[in-house]
CSV table of C-alpha atoms in Angstrom, one decimal:
chain,number,residue,atom,x,y,z
A,110,UNK,CA,0.0,0.0,0.0
A,111,UNK,CA,2.8,2.4,1.0
A,112,UNK,CA,4.9,1.3,-1.9
A,113,UNK,CA,2.1,1.9,-4.4
A,114,UNK,CA,1.5,5.4,-3.0
A,115,UNK,CA,5.2,6.2,-3.3
A,116,UNK,CA,5.3,5.0,-6.9
A,117,UNK,CA,2.2,7.0,-7.7
A,118,UNK,CA,3.8,10.2,-6.3
A,119,UNK,CA,7.1,9.4,-8.1
A,120,UNK,CA,5.3,9.0,-11.4
A,121,UNK,CA,3.3,12.2,-10.8
A,122,UNK,CA,6.5,14.2,-10.0
A,123,UNK,CA,8.1,12.9,-13.2
A,124,UNK,CA,5.2,14.0,-15.4
A,125,UNK,CA,4.5,17.3,-13.8
A,126,UNK,CA,6.5,20.4,-12.8
A,127,UNK,CA,5.4,23.7,-11.3
A,128,UNK,CA,6.1,27.1,-12.9
A,129,UNK,CA,6.1,30.2,-10.7
A,130,UNK,CA,7.0,33.7,-11.7
A,131,UNK,CA,6.2,37.3,-10.8
A,132,UNK,CA,3.8,39.0,-13.1
A,133,UNK,CA,3.1,42.7,-12.7
A,134,UNK,CA,2.4,42.9,-9.0
A,135,UNK,CA,1.2,39.3,-8.6
A,136,UNK,CA,2.7,35.8,-8.7
A,137,UNK,CA,1.5,33.3,-11.2
A,138,UNK,CA,1.6,29.6,-10.2
A,139,UNK,CA,0.7,26.7,-12.4
A,140,UNK,CA,1.3,23.0,-12.8
A,141,UNK,CA,2.5,21.8,-16.2
A,142,UNK,CA,2.2,18.3,-17.4
A,143,UNK,CA,5.6,17.8,-19.0
A,144,UNK,CA,4.1,15.2,-21.4
A,145,UNK,CA,2.4,18.1,-23.1
A,146,UNK,CA,5.8,19.5,-24.1
A,147,UNK,CA,5.9,18.4,-27.7
A,148,UNK,CA,8.7,19.4,-30.1
A,149,UNK,CA,8.5,20.2,-33.8
A,150,UNK,CA,12.1,19.7,-34.7
A,151,UNK,CA,14.3,22.2,-36.5
A,152,UNK,CA,12.2,22.2,-39.7
A,153,UNK,CA,8.8,23.9,-40.0
A,154,UNK,CA,6.0,22.4,-42.0
A,155,UNK,CA,2.2,22.3,-41.8
A,156,UNK,CA,2.5,18.6,-41.0
A,157,UNK,CA,4.8,18.9,-37.9
A,158,UNK,CA,2.8,22.0,-36.7
A,159,UNK,CA,-0.3,19.9,-36.8
A,160,UNK,CA,1.6,17.1,-35.0
A,161,UNK,CA,2.6,19.6,-32.3
A,162,UNK,CA,-1.1,20.6,-31.8
A,163,UNK,CA,-2.3,17.0,-31.7
A,164,UNK,CA,0.3,16.0,-29.2
A,165,UNK,CA,-0.3,18.9,-26.8
A,166,UNK,CA,-4.1,18.7,-27.3
A,167,UNK,CA,-4.1,15.0,-26.2
A,168,UNK,CA,-2.4,15.7,-22.9
A,169,UNK,CA,-3.3,17.3,-19.6
A,170,UNK,CA,-3.1,21.0,-20.5
A,171,UNK,CA,-6.3,22.0,-18.7
A,172,UNK,CA,-4.8,22.7,-15.3
A,173,UNK,CA,-2.4,25.2,-16.9
A,174,UNK,CA,-5.2,26.8,-19.0
A,175,UNK,CA,-7.5,27.1,-15.9
A,176,UNK,CA,-4.7,28.8,-14.0
A,177,UNK,CA,-4.1,31.3,-16.8
A,178,UNK,CA,-7.8,32.1,-17.0
A,179,UNK,CA,-8.3,32.3,-13.3
A,180,UNK,CA,-5.3,34.8,-13.1
A,181,UNK,CA,-6.8,36.8,-15.9
A,182,UNK,CA,-10.2,37.1,-14.1
A,183,UNK,CA,-8.7,37.7,-10.7
A,184,UNK,CA,-6.4,40.5,-11.9
A,185,UNK,CA,-8.9,41.9,-14.5
A,186,UNK,CA,-6.4,41.6,-17.3
A,187,UNK,CA,-7.2,43.1,-20.7
A,188,UNK,CA,-6.4,40.9,-23.7
A,189,UNK,CA,-3.0,42.6,-24.3
A,190,UNK,CA,-1.9,42.0,-20.7
A,191,UNK,CA,-3.3,38.4,-20.8
A,192,UNK,CA,-1.2,37.8,-23.9
A,193,UNK,CA,1.9,39.1,-21.9
A,194,UNK,CA,1.0,36.4,-19.3
A,195,UNK,CA,0.8,33.8,-22.0
A,196,UNK,CA,4.1,34.9,-23.4
A,197,UNK,CA,5.9,34.6,-20.1
A,198,UNK,CA,4.3,31.2,-19.5
A,199,UNK,CA,5.5,29.9,-22.8
A,200,UNK,CA,8.9,31.3,-22.1
A,201,UNK,CA,9.0,29.2,-18.9
A,202,UNK,CA,8.2,26.0,-20.8
A,203,UNK,CA,10.0,26.7,-24.1
A,204,UNK,CA,12.6,29.5,-23.8
A,205,UNK,CA,12.5,31.4,-27.1
A,206,UNK,CA,16.2,31.7,-27.3
A,207,UNK,CA,16.5,27.9,-27.3
A,208,UNK,CA,13.6,26.9,-29.5
A,209,UNK,CA,11.7,29.8,-31.0
A,210,UNK,CA,9.3,27.6,-33.0
A,211,UNK,CA,8.1,25.7,-30.0
A,212,UNK,CA,7.9,28.9,-27.9
A,213,UNK,CA,5.6,30.5,-30.6
A,214,UNK,CA,3.5,27.3,-31.1
A,215,UNK,CA,2.9,27.1,-27.4
A,216,UNK,CA,1.8,30.7,-27.2
A,217,UNK,CA,-0.6,30.1,-30.1
A,218,UNK,CA,-1.9,26.9,-28.5
A,219,UNK,CA,-2.7,28.6,-25.2
A,220,UNK,CA,-4.3,31.5,-27.0
A,221,UNK,CA,-6.6,29.4,-29.1
A,222,UNK,CA,-7.5,27.2,-26.1
A,223,UNK,CA,-8.3,30.5,-24.4
A,224,UNK,CA,-10.9,31.1,-27.1
A,225,UNK,CA,-9.1,33.6,-29.3
A,226,UNK,CA,-9.2,33.2,-33.1
A,227,UNK,CA,-5.5,33.0,-33.7
A,228,UNK,CA,-3.7,31.7,-36.8
A,229,UNK,CA,-0.3,30.5,-37.9
A,230,UNK,CA,1.5,30.8,-41.2
A,231,UNK,CA,5.0,29.7,-42.4
A,232,UNK,CA,7.2,32.0,-44.4
A,233,UNK,CA,10.4,30.2,-45.3
A,234,UNK,CA,12.0,29.5,-42.0
A,235,UNK,CA,9.8,31.9,-40.1
A,236,UNK,CA,6.7,31.0,-38.1
A,237,UNK,CA,4.2,33.9,-38.2
A,238,UNK,CA,1.6,34.3,-35.5
A,239,UNK,CA,-1.7,36.2,-36.2
A,240,UNK,CA,-4.8,37.0,-34.2
A,241,UNK,CA,-8.2,38.2,-35.3
A,242,UNK,CA,-8.7,41.9,-34.4
A,243,UNK,CA,-11.4,44.3,-35.6
A,244,UNK,CA,-9.7,47.5,-34.4
A,245,UNK,CA,-7.7,50.1,-36.4
A,246,UNK,CA,-4.0,49.1,-35.9
A,247,UNK,CA,-1.7,50.8,-38.4
A,248,UNK,CA,1.9,49.7,-38.0
A,249,UNK,CA,2.0,45.9,-38.0
A,250,UNK,CA,1.3,43.5,-40.9
A,251,UNK,CA,-2.1,41.9,-41.3
A,252,UNK,CA,-4.0,39.8,-43.7
A,253,UNK,CA,-7.7,39.5,-44.3
A,254,UNK,CA,-9.7,36.3,-44.9
A,255,UNK,CA,-13.5,36.1,-45.1
A,256,UNK,CA,-13.7,39.8,-44.2
A,257,UNK,CA,-11.8,39.2,-40.9
A,258,UNK,CA,-8.5,41.0,-40.3
A,259,UNK,CA,-5.7,39.1,-38.6
A,260,UNK,CA,-2.8,41.1,-37.0
A,261,UNK,CA,0.7,39.8,-36.7
A,262,UNK,CA,1.6,39.3,-33.0
A,263,UNK,CA,5.3,38.4,-33.4
A,264,UNK,CA,6.6,40.8,-36.2
A,265,UNK,CA,8.9,42.3,-33.6
A,266,UNK,CA,10.8,39.1,-33.5
A,267,UNK,CA,11.6,39.5,-37.2
A,268,UNK,CA,12.9,43.1,-37.5
A,269,UNK,CA,13.2,44.3,-41.1
A,270,UNK,CA,11.0,41.5,-42.5
A,271,UNK,CA,8.5,42.7,-45.1
A,272,UNK,CA,5.6,40.2,-45.0
A,273,UNK,CA,4.0,41.8,-48.0
A,274,UNK,CA,6.8,40.6,-50.1
A,275,UNK,CA,7.5,37.3,-48.5
A,276,UNK,CA,4.8,34.8,-49.2
A,277,UNK,CA,3.4,33.1,-46.1
A,278,UNK,CA,1.6,29.8,-46.3
A,279,UNK,CA,-1.3,29.6,-43.8
A,280,UNK,CA,-1.5,26.5,-41.6
A,281,UNK,CA,-5.1,25.3,-41.5
A,282,UNK,CA,-6.0,23.9,-38.0
A,283,UNK,CA,-9.6,24.0,-36.9
A,284,UNK,CA,-9.7,24.6,-33.1
A,285,UNK,CA,-13.3,24.4,-31.7
A,286,UNK,CA,-14.2,27.5,-29.7
A,287,UNK,CA,-11.4,29.6,-31.0
A,288,UNK,CA,-13.6,32.4,-32.3
A,289,UNK,CA,-13.1,35.5,-30.2
A,290,UNK,CA,-11.4,38.7,-31.5
A,291,UNK,CA,-8.4,40.0,-29.6
A,292,UNK,CA,-8.4,43.6,-28.4
A,293,UNK,CA,-5.4,45.9,-28.0
A,294,UNK,CA,-7.3,48.2,-25.6
A,295,UNK,CA,-5.7,48.7,-22.3
A,296,UNK,CA,-8.3,50.2,-19.9
A,297,UNK,CA,-6.8,49.0,-16.7
A,298,UNK,CA,-3.2,48.9,-15.5
A,299,UNK,CA,-1.9,46.2,-13.2
A,300,UNK,CA,-1.8,46.7,-9.4
A,301,UNK,CA,2.0,46.8,-9.2
A,302,UNK,CA,3.8,46.2,-6.0
A,303,UNK,CA,4.5,49.6,-4.4
A,304,UNK,CA,8.2,48.7,-3.8
A,305,UNK,CA,8.7,48.4,-7.6
A,306,UNK,CA,8.2,52.1,-8.1
A,307,UNK,CA,10.9,54.7,-8.4
A,308,UNK,CA,10.6,58.5,-8.0
A,309,UNK,CA,11.2,61.1,-10.6
A,310,UNK,CA,11.5,64.8,-10.0
A,311,UNK,CA,9.7,67.2,-12.4
A,312,UNK,CA,9.6,70.9,-12.4
A,313,UNK,CA,8.0,73.7,-14.5
A,314,UNK,CA,7.2,77.4,-14.1
A,315,UNK,CA,3.8,78.8,-14.4
A,316,UNK,CA,3.2,82.6,-14.1
A,317,UNK,CA,6.6,83.1,-12.6
A,318,UNK,CA,6.1,80.5,-9.9
A,319,UNK,CA,8.1,77.2,-9.9
A,320,UNK,CA,6.1,74.0,-9.3
A,321,UNK,CA,7.9,70.8,-8.2
A,322,UNK,CA,6.7,67.2,-8.4
A,323,UNK,CA,8.0,63.9,-7.1
A,324,UNK,CA,6.2,61.3,-9.2
A,325,UNK,CA,6.2,57.6,-8.6
A,326,UNK,CA,6.8,55.6,-11.7
A,327,UNK,CA,7.1,51.9,-12.5
A,328,UNK,CA,9.8,50.7,-14.9
A,329,UNK,CA,7.7,47.6,-15.6
A,330,UNK,CA,5.3,49.8,-17.6
A,331,UNK,CA,8.0,49.8,-20.4
A,332,UNK,CA,7.8,46.1,-20.7
A,333,UNK,CA,4.0,46.2,-21.1
A,334,UNK,CA,4.2,48.5,-24.0
A,335,UNK,CA,7.5,47.5,-25.5
A,336,UNK,CA,5.9,45.7,-28.5
A,337,UNK,CA,2.6,47.6,-28.3
A,338,UNK,CA,1.5,48.7,-31.8
A,339,UNK,CA,0.1,52.1,-32.9
A,340,UNK,CA,-3.5,51.7,-31.9
A,341,UNK,CA,-6.5,53.8,-32.9
A,342,UNK,CA,-6.9,57.1,-31.1
A,343,UNK,CA,-9.8,56.0,-28.9
A,344,UNK,CA,-7.8,53.2,-27.5
A,345,UNK,CA,-4.7,55.3,-27.2
A,346,UNK,CA,-6.4,58.2,-25.3
A,347,UNK,CA,-8.0,55.9,-22.8
A,348,UNK,CA,-4.9,54.1,-21.5
A,349,UNK,CA,-4.8,55.0,-17.7
A,350,UNK,CA,-2.1,55.6,-15.2
A,351,UNK,CA,-1.2,52.9,-12.7
A,352,UNK,CA,-2.5,53.4,-9.1
A,353,UNK,CA,0.7,54.6,-7.5
A,354,UNK,CA,1.5,57.0,-10.3
A,355,UNK,CA,-2.0,58.4,-10.3
A,356,UNK,CA,-1.8,58.9,-6.5
A,357,UNK,CA,1.5,60.8,-6.7
A,358,UNK,CA,0.4,63.2,-9.5
A,359,UNK,CA,-3.3,63.8,-9.9
A,360,UNK,CA,-4.1,64.9,-6.3
A,361,UNK,CA,-1.2,67.3,-6.4
A,362,UNK,CA,-2.3,68.8,-9.7
A,363,UNK,CA,-5.8,69.1,-8.3
A,364,UNK,CA,-4.4,71.0,-5.4
A,365,UNK,CA,-2.4,73.3,-7.6
A,366,UNK,CA,-5.4,74.3,-9.7
A,367,UNK,CA,-7.9,74.3,-6.9
A,368,UNK,CA,-8.0,78.1,-6.6
A,369,UNK,CA,-8.0,78.7,-10.3
A,370,UNK,CA,-11.1,79.0,-12.6
A,371,UNK,CA,-11.5,76.2,-15.1
A,372,UNK,CA,-9.9,78.0,-18.1
A,373,UNK,CA,-6.9,79.0,-16.0
A,374,UNK,CA,-6.6,75.5,-14.6
A,375,UNK,CA,-6.7,74.0,-18.1
A,376,UNK,CA,-4.0,76.5,-19.1
A,377,UNK,CA,-1.9,75.3,-16.2
A,378,UNK,CA,-2.3,71.6,-17.3
A,379,UNK,CA,-1.5,72.6,-20.9
A,380,UNK,CA,1.7,74.3,-19.9
A,381,UNK,CA,2.7,71.5,-17.5
A,382,UNK,CA,2.3,69.1,-20.4
A,383,UNK,CA,4.1,71.4,-22.8
A,384,UNK,CA,7.1,72.4,-20.6
A,385,UNK,CA,7.7,69.8,-17.9
A,386,UNK,CA,9.2,67.4,-20.5
A,387,UNK,CA,11.9,67.5,-23.2
A,388,UNK,CA,10.7,67.2,-26.8
A,389,UNK,CA,12.0,64.9,-29.5
A,390,UNK,CA,10.3,63.4,-32.5
A,391,UNK,CA,9.8,59.6,-32.7
A,392,UNK,CA,12.1,59.0,-35.7
A,393,UNK,CA,15.0,60.4,-33.8
A,394,UNK,CA,14.0,59.0,-30.5
A,395,UNK,CA,12.9,55.5,-31.5
A,396,UNK,CA,13.6,55.2,-35.2
A,397,UNK,CA,9.8,54.7,-35.8
A,398,UNK,CA,6.4,56.0,-34.9
A,399,UNK,CA,5.6,55.1,-31.3
A,400,UNK,CA,2.8,56.5,-29.1
A,401,UNK,CA,3.6,56.6,-25.4
A,402,UNK,CA,1.0,56.0,-22.8
A,403,UNK,CA,0.6,58.8,-20.2
A,404,UNK,CA,2.7,56.9,-17.7
A,405,UNK,CA,5.4,56.3,-20.4
A,406,UNK,CA,5.4,60.0,-21.2
A,407,UNK,CA,6.0,60.9,-17.5
A,408,UNK,CA,8.8,58.4,-17.4
A,409,UNK,CA,10.5,59.1,-20.8
A,410,UNK,CA,13.3,61.5,-21.3
A,411,UNK,CA,11.8,62.7,-24.5
A,412,UNK,CA,8.3,62.7,-26.0
A,413,UNK,CA,6.5,64.2,-29.1
A,414,UNK,CA,3.1,65.7,-29.9
A,415,UNK,CA,1.2,62.4,-29.8
A,416,UNK,CA,2.5,61.7,-26.4
A,417,UNK,CA,1.7,65.2,-25.1
A,418,UNK,CA,-1.8,65.1,-26.6
A,419,UNK,CA,-2.5,61.8,-24.8
A,420,UNK,CA,-1.2,63.0,-21.5
A,421,UNK,CA,-3.0,66.4,-21.7
A,422,UNK,CA,-6.2,64.6,-22.5
A,423,UNK,CA,-5.8,62.3,-19.5
A,424,UNK,CA,-5.1,65.1,-17.1
A,425,UNK,CA,-8.0,67.3,-18.3
A,426,UNK,CA,-10.4,64.3,-18.2
A,427,UNK,CA,-9.4,63.3,-14.7
A,428,UNK,CA,-9.4,66.8,-13.2
A,429,UNK,CA,-12.2,68.6,-15.1
A,430,UNK,CA,-13.9,66.0,-17.3
A,431,UNK,CA,-14.5,68.4,-20.1
A,432,UNK,CA,-15.5,67.6,-23.7
A,433,UNK,CA,-12.5,67.4,-26.0
A,434,UNK,CA,-11.5,66.6,-29.5
A,435,UNK,CA,-8.1,65.5,-31.0
A,436,UNK,CA,-7.2,67.5,-34.1
A,437,UNK,CA,-4.8,65.7,-36.5
A,438,UNK,CA,-2.8,67.6,-39.1
A,439,UNK,CA,-0.5,65.8,-41.6
A,440,UNK,CA,2.5,66.3,-39.3
A,441,UNK,CA,1.1,67.3,-36.0
A,442,UNK,CA,-1.7,66.5,-33.5
A,443,UNK,CA,-3.2,69.0,-31.0
A,444,UNK,CA,-6.2,69.2,-28.7
A,445,UNK,CA,-9.2,71.4,-28.4
A,446,UNK,CA,-11.4,71.7,-25.3
A,447,UNK,CA,-15.0,72.9,-25.0
A,448,UNK,CA,-15.6,75.6,-22.3
A,449,UNK,CA,-18.8,77.4,-21.4
A,450,UNK,CA,-17.5,80.2,-23.6
A,451,UNK,CA,-14.8,79.6,-26.3
A,452,UNK,CA,-11.5,81.4,-26.2
A,453,UNK,CA,-10.0,82.8,-29.3
A,454,UNK,CA,-11.2,81.7,-32.7
A,455,UNK,CA,-13.1,78.5,-32.0
A,456,UNK,CA,-13.0,75.3,-33.9
A,457,UNK,CA,-16.6,74.2,-34.8
A,458,UNK,CA,-17.3,70.5,-34.7
A,459,UNK,CA,-20.8,69.0,-34.8
A,460,UNK,CA,-22.3,72.3,-33.8
A,461,UNK,CA,-20.1,72.8,-30.8
A,462,UNK,CA,-17.3,75.3,-30.3
A,463,UNK,CA,-13.9,74.1,-29.1
A,464,UNK,CA,-10.9,76.1,-28.1
A,465,UNK,CA,-7.4,75.0,-29.1
A,466,UNK,CA,-5.1,73.9,-26.3
A,467,UNK,CA,-1.6,73.2,-27.6
A,468,UNK,CA,0.2,70.8,-25.3
A,469,UNK,CA,3.5,70.6,-27.4
A,470,UNK,CA,6.2,73.3,-27.5
A,471,UNK,CA,5.9,75.6,-30.5
A,472,UNK,CA,8.0,78.5,-31.9
A,473,UNK,CA,5.7,80.9,-30.0
A,474,UNK,CA,4.2,80.6,-26.6
A,475,UNK,CA,0.6,79.9,-27.7
A,476,UNK,CA,-2.2,80.7,-25.4
A,477,UNK,CA,-5.5,78.9,-25.1
A,478,UNK,CA,-7.5,79.5,-28.3
A,479,UNK,CA,-4.4,79.9,-30.4
A,480,UNK,CA,-3.0,77.5,-33.0
A,481,UNK,CA,0.4,77.6,-34.7
A,482,UNK,CA,0.5,80.1,-37.6
A,483,UNK,CA,2.0,77.3,-39.8
A,484,UNK,CA,-1.2,75.2,-39.3
A,485,UNK,CA,-3.9,77.9,-39.8
A,486,UNK,CA,-4.4,77.0,-43.5
A,487,UNK,CA,-3.6,73.3,-43.3
A,488,UNK,CA,-6.4,70.8,-43.6
A,489,UNK,CA,-7.1,68.7,-40.5
A,490,UNK,CA,-9.4,65.9,-39.3
A,491,UNK,CA,-10.9,65.1,-35.9
A,492,UNK,CA,-9.7,61.7,-34.9
A,493,UNK,CA,-11.2,61.4,-31.5
A,494,UNK,CA,-14.1,63.1,-29.7
A,495,UNK,CA,-14.7,62.8,-26.0
A,496,UNK,CA,-18.1,63.6,-24.4
A,497,UNK,CA,-18.3,63.0,-20.7
């Protein structure tokens, strides 16, 4: 009886191992059936990819899947953050630097078993990972089939690859229940551990008075958005601050504007966004277009007009919750705010009058209601409208 029990435990230990890692303020624990760890070999083909799927699908992957989904629900992870959890889980099982193909296949397997409509394709020696998405994403490759758009989730692993020129062969695997679209919207930041934050000093001058800030920022935010694409403006403008950063900045800004009327308070926020940070365009800063979240803008050494517009929108929304529009020119984006009475020459949109509020440094020190002289005759479009 004891011998049988010992043998059972021994066999269980041989076929299972526990993975445990920190994930954005929490700890993820799960048991992995090592028999689910299939290998594709060094060559990629539809046949051995299907073999990988069949081998893993036949084993005990459900405890791991349940642990992932429980963690997602408990921590209220948006799809993008859930995918980061899946990536880190796959890395624990198949380190990408040792076997990139298996790492990617395991990510795909966990995503489809989580209900997402994800697809694979083979382009030469590359395995391409796509996911169904119905949002406006502009800077990563995609393909369309049956009027459904699939975005490439792993293009960052193949820098310089032009998938429009390199033919990719889709791998046809029907996974029951894998029907849901994936969203890039990040509407909630993780509850990071307070000890993970660092402090950054900011300072700017408003009406001959210097204002000082000591903001708490989390370097882990960079890892969340490192491979984040250029999303539509609605998604971009609604990325929030994390709890500790919010608590170190928003109450202080509210206190600073508490004795000002609304227009003067918005002017204060406009000039804070304009002058508390150094400017640099994305091509020089990152070598590509990249929109920083509000928290990234607070953390970054340099930021451009997209980043300032996003931060200004967030601050005005949190402190005054006023109607706003984002005004996009061919080479610039700025903001306009609706007050009880417009300031300067208003911008009329859908029967409402908005006043320009320029959050990015310009050649001249623009006041509320003023727009750069170089833009006055330039066509624009409204790319986001916020109504409280």
